[in-house]
Short mmCIF file of C-alpha atoms in Angstrom, two decimals:
data_model
loop_
_atom_site.label_atom_id
_atom_site.label_comp_id
_atom_site.label_asym_id
_atom_site.label_seq_id
_atom_site.Cartn_x
_atom_site.Cartn_y
_atom_site.Cartn_z
CA UNK A 1 8.36 -73.45 -66.94
CA UNK A 2 7.34 -77.08 -67.47
CA UNK A 3 8.92 -77.16 -70.95
CA UNK A 4 12.31 -76.97 -69.27
CA UNK A 5 11.62 -80.15 -67.34
CA UNK A 6 10.83 -82.17 -70.45
CA UNK A 7 14.32 -83.48 -71.11
CA UNK A 8 13.20 -85.66 -74.00
CA UNK A 9 12.36 -82.57 -76.06
CA UNK A 10 16.08 -81.71 -76.24
CA UNK A 11 18.63 -83.24 -78.49
CA UNK A 12 20.51 -86.12 -76.73
CA UNK A 13 23.81 -84.75 -78.13
CA UNK A 14 23.40 -81.57 -76.08
CA UNK A 15 24.83 -81.76 -72.50
CA UNK A 16 21.92 -81.55 -70.04
CA UNK A 17 23.02 -78.73 -67.79
CA UNK A 18 20.75 -75.83 -66.75
CA UNK A 19 22.47 -73.36 -69.03
CA UNK A 20 22.51 -75.66 -72.10
CA UNK A 21 18.81 -76.38 -71.58
CA UNK A 22 18.06 -72.65 -71.45
CA UNK A 23 20.12 -71.96 -74.54
CA UNK A 24 18.30 -74.58 -76.56
CA UNK A 25 14.93 -73.44 -75.19
CA UNK A 26 15.74 -69.89 -76.32
CA UNK A 27 16.79 -71.14 -79.74
CA UNK A 28 13.66 -73.23 -80.21
CA UNK A 29 11.55 -70.28 -79.07
CA UNK A 30 12.43 -68.61 -82.37
CA UNK A 31 15.82 -67.17 -83.40
CA UNK A 32 15.63 -63.55 -84.50
CA UNK A 33 17.20 -62.48 -87.77
CA UNK A 34 18.97 -59.29 -86.82
CA UNK A 35 19.94 -56.56 -89.25
CA UNK A 36 21.22 -53.94 -86.76
CA UNK A 37 24.27 -54.50 -84.57
CA UNK A 38 25.39 -51.90 -82.01
CA UNK A 39 28.46 -51.78 -79.79
CA UNK A 40 29.18 -49.28 -77.02
CA UNK A 41 32.87 -49.14 -76.05
CA UNK A 42 36.02 -47.03 -75.71
CA UNK A 43 35.05 -44.62 -72.89
CA UNK A 44 36.94 -41.30 -72.92
CA UNK A 45 37.12 -38.69 -70.14
CA UNK A 46 36.72 -35.02 -71.08
CA UNK A 47 37.64 -32.17 -68.74
CA UNK A 48 36.51 -28.62 -69.45
CA UNK A 49 36.44 -25.46 -67.36
CA UNK A 50 32.80 -26.14 -66.57
CA UNK A 51 32.46 -29.89 -66.19
CA UNK A 52 33.99 -33.32 -66.45
CA UNK A 53 32.17 -35.99 -68.44
CA UNK A 54 32.66 -39.32 -70.18
CA UNK A 55 31.87 -40.07 -73.85
CA UNK A 56 31.44 -43.54 -75.33
CA UNK A 57 32.01 -44.73 -78.86
CA UNK A 58 28.84 -46.11 -80.50
CA UNK A 59 29.54 -48.36 -83.47
CA UNK A 60 26.59 -49.42 -85.65
CA UNK A 61 26.63 -52.01 -88.42
CA UNK A 62 23.51 -52.60 -90.48
CA UNK A 63 22.10 -54.00 -93.67
CA UNK A 64 18.92 -51.90 -93.61
CA UNK A 65 18.08 -49.93 -96.73
CA UNK A 66 16.99 -46.80 -94.90
CA UNK A 67 20.57 -46.23 -93.72
CA UNK A 68 22.93 -44.45 -96.12
CA UNK A 69 25.91 -46.50 -95.06
CA UNK A 70 26.48 -49.97 -93.64
CA UNK A 71 28.66 -48.75 -90.70
CA UNK A 72 28.70 -45.70 -88.45
CA UNK A 73 30.91 -44.54 -85.61
CA UNK A 74 29.90 -41.71 -83.30
CA UNK A 75 30.66 -40.58 -79.76
CA UNK A 76 27.91 -40.02 -77.25
CA UNK A 77 27.76 -38.85 -73.67
CA UNK A 78 25.21 -39.82 -71.04
CA UNK A 79 23.00 -36.76 -71.71
CA UNK A 80 22.57 -37.92 -75.34
CA UNK A 81 21.23 -41.27 -74.10
CA UNK A 82 18.83 -39.42 -71.85
CA UNK A 83 17.64 -37.31 -74.78
CA UNK A 84 17.02 -40.46 -76.82
CA UNK A 85 15.01 -42.07 -74.02
CA UNK A 86 12.84 -39.00 -73.58
CA UNK A 87 12.18 -38.83 -77.35
CA UNK A 88 11.14 -42.45 -77.43
CA UNK A 89 8.78 -41.91 -74.50
CA UNK A 90 7.34 -38.88 -76.19
CA UNK A 91 6.75 -40.73 -79.49
CA UNK A 92 5.56 -43.98 -77.89
CA UNK A 93 3.98 -43.18 -74.50
CA UNK A 94 2.57 -46.66 -73.89
CA UNK A 95 5.53 -48.70 -75.11
CA UNK A 96 7.95 -50.08 -72.54
CA UNK A 97 11.19 -48.12 -73.13
CA UNK A 98 14.32 -49.90 -71.79
CA UNK A 99 15.84 -48.31 -68.67
CA UNK A 100 19.02 -46.30 -68.51
CA UNK A 101 21.46 -46.54 -65.60
CA UNK A 102 20.93 -43.81 -63.09
CA UNK A 103 22.88 -40.54 -63.52
CA UNK A 104 23.98 -40.49 -59.91
CA UNK A 105 25.22 -43.30 -57.72
CA UNK A 106 24.85 -43.98 -54.02
CA UNK A 107 27.55 -42.35 -51.91
CA UNK A 108 30.06 -44.85 -50.67
CA UNK A 109 29.44 -47.47 -53.37
CA UNK A 110 31.91 -46.49 -56.12
CA UNK A 111 33.50 -43.29 -57.29
CA UNK A 112 31.68 -41.62 -60.18
CA UNK A 113 34.65 -41.68 -62.56
CA UNK A 114 36.33 -44.85 -61.35
CA UNK A 115 37.09 -47.58 -63.89
CA UNK A 116 34.52 -49.84 -62.24
CA UNK A 117 31.74 -47.23 -62.47
CA UNK A 118 32.58 -46.34 -66.14
CA UNK A 119 32.62 -50.05 -67.17
CA UNK A 120 29.36 -50.76 -65.39
CA UNK A 121 27.71 -47.81 -67.06
CA UNK A 122 29.19 -48.77 -70.50
CA UNK A 123 27.63 -52.22 -70.24
CA UNK A 124 24.28 -50.76 -69.28
CA UNK A 125 24.32 -48.27 -72.15
CA UNK A 126 25.27 -51.07 -74.54
CA UNK A 127 22.30 -53.12 -73.34
CA UNK A 128 19.97 -50.10 -73.55
CA UNK A 129 20.74 -49.49 -77.25
CA UNK A 130 20.60 -53.21 -78.16
CA UNK A 131 17.21 -53.65 -76.41
CA UNK A 132 15.90 -50.76 -78.55
CA UNK A 133 17.46 -52.33 -81.66
CA UNK A 134 15.65 -55.64 -80.91
CA UNK A 135 12.32 -53.96 -80.29
CA UNK A 136 9.91 -54.39 -83.28
CA UNK A 137 8.69 -50.74 -83.13
CA UNK A 138 11.38 -48.70 -81.36
CA UNK A 139 14.08 -49.94 -83.72
CA UNK A 140 12.54 -47.96 -86.60
CA UNK A 141 12.16 -44.71 -84.64
CA UNK A 142 13.70 -41.75 -86.55
CA UNK A 143 15.34 -40.21 -83.48
CA UNK A 144 17.01 -43.57 -82.76
CA UNK A 145 18.43 -43.59 -86.30
CA UNK A 146 19.71 -40.03 -85.86
CA UNK A 147 21.28 -40.95 -82.50
CA UNK A 148 23.19 -43.79 -84.15
CA UNK A 149 24.33 -41.93 -87.28
CA UNK A 150 24.57 -38.14 -86.70
CA UNK A 151 27.85 -36.47 -85.80
CA UNK A 152 27.95 -34.52 -82.55
CA UNK A 153 27.13 -31.13 -84.11
CA UNK A 154 24.30 -32.65 -86.21
CA UNK A 155 22.76 -34.25 -83.11
CA UNK A 156 23.05 -30.98 -81.18
CA UNK A 157 21.26 -29.17 -84.05
CA UNK A 158 18.53 -31.85 -84.13
CA UNK A 159 17.93 -31.58 -80.41
CA UNK A 160 17.12 -27.84 -80.78
CA UNK A 161 14.26 -28.70 -83.10
CA UNK A 162 12.29 -30.43 -80.28
CA UNK A 163 9.16 -29.01 -78.61
CA UNK A 164 9.53 -25.68 -76.89
CA UNK A 165 9.30 -24.90 -73.23
CA UNK A 166 5.62 -23.95 -73.38
CA UNK A 167 4.75 -27.18 -75.12
CA UNK A 168 6.54 -29.28 -72.48
CA UNK A 169 4.88 -27.27 -69.71
CA UNK A 170 1.49 -27.92 -71.32
CA UNK A 171 2.16 -31.67 -71.29
CA UNK A 172 3.18 -31.51 -67.64
CA UNK A 173 0.03 -29.53 -66.71
CA UNK A 174 -2.18 -32.09 -68.46
CA UNK A 175 -0.43 -34.97 -66.71
CA UNK A 176 -0.85 -33.29 -63.26
CA UNK A 177 -4.51 -32.51 -64.03
CA UNK A 178 -5.09 -36.15 -64.97
CA UNK A 179 -3.52 -37.40 -61.75
CA UNK A 180 -5.62 -34.99 -59.71
CA UNK A 181 -8.82 -36.47 -61.24
CA UNK A 182 -7.97 -39.77 -59.56
CA UNK A 183 -8.55 -43.28 -60.85
CA UNK A 184 -10.06 -43.68 -64.27
CA UNK A 185 -13.63 -44.90 -64.34
CA UNK A 186 -13.59 -47.15 -67.37
CA UNK A 187 -10.21 -48.81 -67.14
CA UNK A 188 -10.35 -52.31 -68.71
CA UNK A 189 -9.82 -55.19 -66.31
CA UNK A 190 -6.65 -56.23 -68.14
CA UNK A 191 -4.89 -53.02 -67.16
CA UNK A 192 -6.07 -53.24 -63.57
CA UNK A 193 -4.48 -56.72 -63.46
CA UNK A 194 -1.28 -55.32 -64.98
CA UNK A 195 -1.16 -52.61 -62.33
CA UNK A 196 -1.68 -55.15 -59.52
CA UNK A 197 1.00 -57.42 -61.04
CA UNK A 198 3.51 -54.54 -61.22
CA UNK A 199 2.89 -53.49 -57.64
CA UNK A 200 3.72 -57.05 -56.48
CA UNK A 201 6.63 -57.36 -58.93
CA UNK A 202 8.09 -54.06 -57.83
CA UNK A 203 8.01 -55.07 -54.18
CA UNK A 204 9.59 -58.50 -54.85
CA UNK A 205 12.27 -57.33 -57.31
CA UNK A 206 13.35 -54.52 -54.95
CA UNK A 207 13.60 -57.06 -52.13
CA UNK A 208 15.66 -59.44 -54.31
CA UNK A 209 17.91 -56.54 -55.31
CA UNK A 210 18.59 -55.64 -51.65
CA UNK A 211 19.25 -59.26 -50.70
CA UNK A 212 21.64 -59.79 -53.57
CA UNK A 213 23.60 -56.63 -52.68
CA UNK A 214 23.77 -57.81 -49.09
CA UNK A 215 25.06 -61.25 -50.13
CA UNK A 216 27.68 -59.59 -52.33
CA UNK A 217 28.81 -57.34 -49.50
CA UNK A 218 29.09 -60.29 -47.07
CA UNK A 219 31.00 -62.25 -49.67
CA UNK A 220 33.38 -59.30 -50.26
CA UNK A 221 33.99 -58.91 -46.51
CA UNK A 222 34.70 -62.62 -46.20
CA UNK A 223 37.09 -62.44 -49.16
CA UNK A 224 39.00 -59.47 -47.69
CA UNK A 225 39.39 -61.26 -44.32
CA UNK A 226 40.47 -64.55 -45.96
CA UNK A 227 43.15 -62.75 -48.03
CA UNK A 228 44.98 -61.91 -44.80
CA UNK A 229 45.31 -65.48 -43.60
CA UNK A 230 47.47 -66.84 -46.44
CA UNK A 231 50.41 -64.48 -45.87
CA UNK A 232 50.11 -65.06 -42.09
CA UNK A 233 50.57 -68.80 -42.48
CA UNK A 234 53.43 -68.25 -44.90
CA UNK A 235 55.22 -66.01 -42.38
CA UNK A 236 54.44 -68.48 -39.60
CA UNK A 237 56.08 -71.32 -41.58
CA UNK A 238 59.41 -69.46 -41.48
CA UNK A 239 59.54 -69.81 -37.71
CA UNK A 240 58.23 -73.37 -37.35
CA UNK A 241 60.56 -75.73 -39.22
CA UNK A 242 58.79 -78.88 -38.05
CA UNK A 243 55.44 -77.90 -39.53
CA UNK A 244 56.63 -75.47 -42.22
CA UNK A 245 55.38 -77.66 -45.10
CA UNK A 246 51.96 -77.99 -43.50
CA UNK A 247 51.69 -74.26 -42.89
CA UNK A 248 52.70 -73.55 -46.50
CA UNK A 249 50.12 -76.09 -47.65
CA UNK A 250 47.45 -74.31 -45.64
CA UNK A 251 48.54 -70.94 -47.05
CA UNK A 252 48.29 -72.39 -50.58
CA UNK A 253 44.79 -73.72 -49.96
CA UNK A 254 43.63 -70.39 -48.55
CA UNK A 255 45.04 -68.61 -51.62
CA UNK A 256 43.07 -70.97 -53.89
CA UNK A 257 39.93 -70.45 -51.86
CA UNK A 258 40.42 -66.70 -52.26
CA UNK A 259 40.67 -67.09 -56.04
CA UNK A 260 37.55 -69.24 -56.11
CA UNK A 261 35.67 -66.74 -54.00
CA UNK A 262 36.82 -63.90 -56.24
CA UNK A 263 35.46 -65.73 -59.31
CA UNK A 264 32.17 -66.29 -57.49
CA UNK A 265 31.93 -62.58 -56.65
CA UNK A 266 32.66 -61.73 -60.32
CA UNK A 267 29.74 -64.02 -61.34
CA UNK A 268 27.41 -62.19 -58.97
CA UNK A 269 28.49 -58.73 -60.12
CA UNK A 270 28.32 -59.64 -63.86
CA UNK A 271 25.27 -61.95 -64.08
CA UNK A 272 22.93 -61.27 -61.15
CA UNK A 273 23.25 -57.77 -59.75
CA UNK A 274 22.88 -55.93 -63.09
CA UNK A 275 19.83 -57.96 -64.12
CA UNK A 276 18.04 -57.49 -60.81
CA UNK A 277 18.74 -53.75 -60.81
CA UNK A 278 17.66 -53.38 -64.43
CA UNK A 279 14.29 -54.86 -63.54
CA UNK A 280 13.99 -52.59 -60.51
CA UNK A 281 14.25 -49.72 -63.05
CA UNK A 282 11.86 -51.57 -65.42
CA UNK A 283 9.27 -51.75 -62.64
CA UNK A 284 9.37 -47.93 -62.30
CA UNK A 285 9.11 -47.55 -66.08
CA UNK A 286 6.12 -49.87 -66.32
CA UNK A 287 4.29 -48.06 -63.56
CA UNK A 288 4.90 -44.85 -65.53
CA UNK A 289 3.59 -46.47 -68.76
CA UNK A 290 0.42 -47.59 -67.00
CA UNK A 291 -0.07 -44.11 -65.63
CA UNK A 292 0.30 -42.60 -69.10
CA UNK A 293 -2.26 -45.07 -70.45
CA UNK A 294 -4.63 -44.01 -67.63
CA UNK A 295 -4.05 -40.35 -68.52
CA UNK A 296 -5.19 -40.98 -72.08
CA UNK A 297 -8.19 -42.90 -70.76
CA UNK A 298 -8.91 -40.11 -68.32
CA UNK A 299 -8.99 -37.54 -71.10
CA UNK A 300 -11.59 -39.65 -72.92
CA UNK A 301 -13.67 -40.10 -69.75
CA UNK A 302 -13.68 -36.36 -69.06
CA UNK A 303 -14.77 -35.54 -72.63
CA UNK A 304 -17.59 -38.13 -72.43
CA UNK A 305 -18.76 -36.60 -69.15
CA UNK A 306 -18.57 -33.10 -70.63
CA UNK A 307 -20.61 -34.19 -73.64
CA UNK A 308 -23.34 -35.61 -71.38
CA UNK A 309 -23.62 -32.17 -69.64
CA UNK A 310 -23.45 -30.06 -72.82
CA UNK A 311 -26.49 -29.05 -74.74
CA UNK A 312 -24.55 -27.17 -77.42
CA UNK A 313 -21.38 -27.93 -79.39
CA UNK A 314 -22.19 -31.63 -79.39
CA UNK A 315 -20.73 -32.16 -82.85
CA UNK A 316 -17.38 -30.67 -81.77
CA UNK A 317 -17.27 -32.88 -78.65
CA UNK A 318 -18.27 -35.95 -80.60
CA UNK A 319 -15.40 -35.40 -83.01
CA UNK A 320 -12.88 -34.97 -80.16
CA UNK A 321 -14.28 -38.09 -78.46
CA UNK A 322 -13.83 -40.06 -81.68
CA UNK A 323 -10.17 -39.01 -81.88
CA UNK A 324 -9.61 -39.85 -78.23
CA UNK A 325 -11.25 -43.28 -78.65
CA UNK A 326 -8.84 -44.01 -81.45
CA UNK A 327 -5.93 -42.78 -79.29
CA UNK A 328 -7.01 -44.96 -76.37
CA UNK A 329 -7.36 -48.02 -78.64
CA UNK A 330 -3.89 -47.48 -80.10
CA UNK A 331 -2.41 -47.01 -76.61
CA UNK A 332 -4.12 -50.15 -75.33
CA UNK A 333 -3.00 -52.26 -78.29
CA UNK A 334 0.59 -51.01 -78.04
CA UNK A 335 0.81 -51.74 -74.37
CA UNK A 336 -0.82 -55.19 -74.62
CA UNK A 337 1.68 -56.27 -77.30
CA UNK A 338 4.66 -54.83 -75.42
CA UNK A 339 3.49 -56.32 -72.13
CA UNK A 340 3.56 -59.90 -73.45
CA UNK A 341 6.93 -59.29 -75.01
CA UNK A 342 8.36 -57.74 -71.85
CA UNK A 343 7.15 -60.61 -69.63
CA UNK A 344 8.70 -63.17 -71.95
CA UNK A 345 12.03 -61.35 -71.94
CA UNK A 346 11.89 -60.85 -68.17
CA UNK A 347 11.26 -64.55 -67.53
CA UNK A 348 14.13 -65.46 -69.87
CA UNK A 349 16.53 -63.00 -68.22
CA UNK A 350 15.64 -64.13 -64.70
CA UNK A 351 15.88 -67.84 -65.60
CA UNK A 352 19.19 -67.35 -67.32
CA UNK A 353 20.65 -65.18 -64.55
CA UNK A 354 19.73 -67.43 -61.61
CA UNK A 355 20.76 -70.56 -63.51
CA UNK A 356 24.13 -68.93 -64.17
CA UNK A 357 24.52 -68.10 -60.48
CA UNK A 358 23.56 -71.67 -59.51
CA UNK A 359 26.19 -73.13 -61.82
CA UNK A 360 28.83 -70.75 -60.50
CA UNK A 361 27.96 -71.81 -56.95
CA UNK A 362 28.24 -75.46 -57.86
CA UNK A 363 31.70 -74.90 -59.32
CA UNK A 364 32.70 -72.80 -56.35
CA UNK A 365 31.70 -75.38 -53.74
CA UNK A 366 33.35 -78.22 -55.69
CA UNK A 367 36.62 -76.27 -55.77
CA UNK A 368 36.42 -75.10 -52.15
CA UNK A 369 35.50 -78.59 -50.89
CA UNK A 370 38.72 -79.97 -52.35
CA UNK A 371 40.84 -77.14 -50.94
CA UNK A 372 39.26 -77.38 -47.48
CA UNK A 373 39.86 -81.14 -47.37
CA UNK A 374 43.51 -80.55 -48.11
CA UNK A 375 43.64 -77.75 -45.58
CA UNK A 376 42.09 -79.94 -42.83
CA UNK A 377 44.66 -82.64 -43.64
CA UNK A 378 47.53 -80.20 -43.36
CA UNK A 379 46.10 -78.79 -40.14
CA UNK A 380 45.64 -82.25 -38.64
CA UNK A 381 49.10 -83.31 -39.77
CA UNK A 382 50.73 -80.19 -38.29
CA UNK A 383 49.02 -80.79 -34.96
CA UNK A 384 50.30 -84.39 -34.86
CA UNK A 385 53.83 -83.27 -35.69
CA UNK A 386 53.69 -80.51 -33.09
CA UNK A 387 52.39 -82.87 -30.41
CA UNK A 388 55.06 -85.50 -31.22
CA UNK A 389 57.89 -82.91 -31.12
#
């Protein structure tokens, strides 16, 4: 973004570092006046005869008039978040609903109920709700309000009021029928370009996600190996009086390098890996949104074709076509507005995440360079002493 390169546009009192430039760019881009604040915290494990699950506390603070109180505290489990996401997709089929973390995790990565897994999921659920709260349309969804305010038994009762099995089956049958018809005939060029963009984006973001995980794994292996060398040099110093100080110095440098590497790994796991994986999930969501838009367009196309072949009931078909045209127009407008907003947020998230990683890398190499210089000095000094003795 060329605006980031124009240093003169920033206040001279602000330190010109990548992160400070980004923060000011975000501020000048238009601060949002928020009236809904949501926190997800305090995970609790529940064990029953049937299942084991985790609930999270959801605290909401608001100044909105449609809420009966200014503060709410409820507990929600993962299935409740899934219900909310499905209701949002049902009410707004061509809006980009934020992704949820997956229900299952890859075998061998982390244990399902480990502290690391629970904390990673808590952060993702927190981000999910706050992305909805910041969305200009989703934030006023009635099911979202009920999710934030209703007690567990009230939410359970509300869930039972949803569409029945036959209704959901009907929606599935229509979706399958639409996909069988193939590509829509009258898709606007804009949505073809979106589809092409997302195919490329999906390929690249999945590749970045894999590379980032590989880098993190290599860094972790390096860290685990390096941790063993410090104690070895400390033990070695006990049996080599002439070079004991040098060996202890090397052990100290290795220990500091370990700590610097650990901080670098924490930066990757907190600032890069979650963002990349979130946008892997976003790519799947957007492909689904584009398909749903095409399904609505396909319904209209099939009705237009049927009208052309019908000699009777033209008035009935004309009325249905009019309704479908309105539905297509609403779907198109919703997606166009959300698309621009999503791309802006995506570019901001990527820029912020990679800049954060770059700054962490700079700090890491500055620290490690100093430690390695000391370690080489100690190593050289110990060799000289050993050769002289």
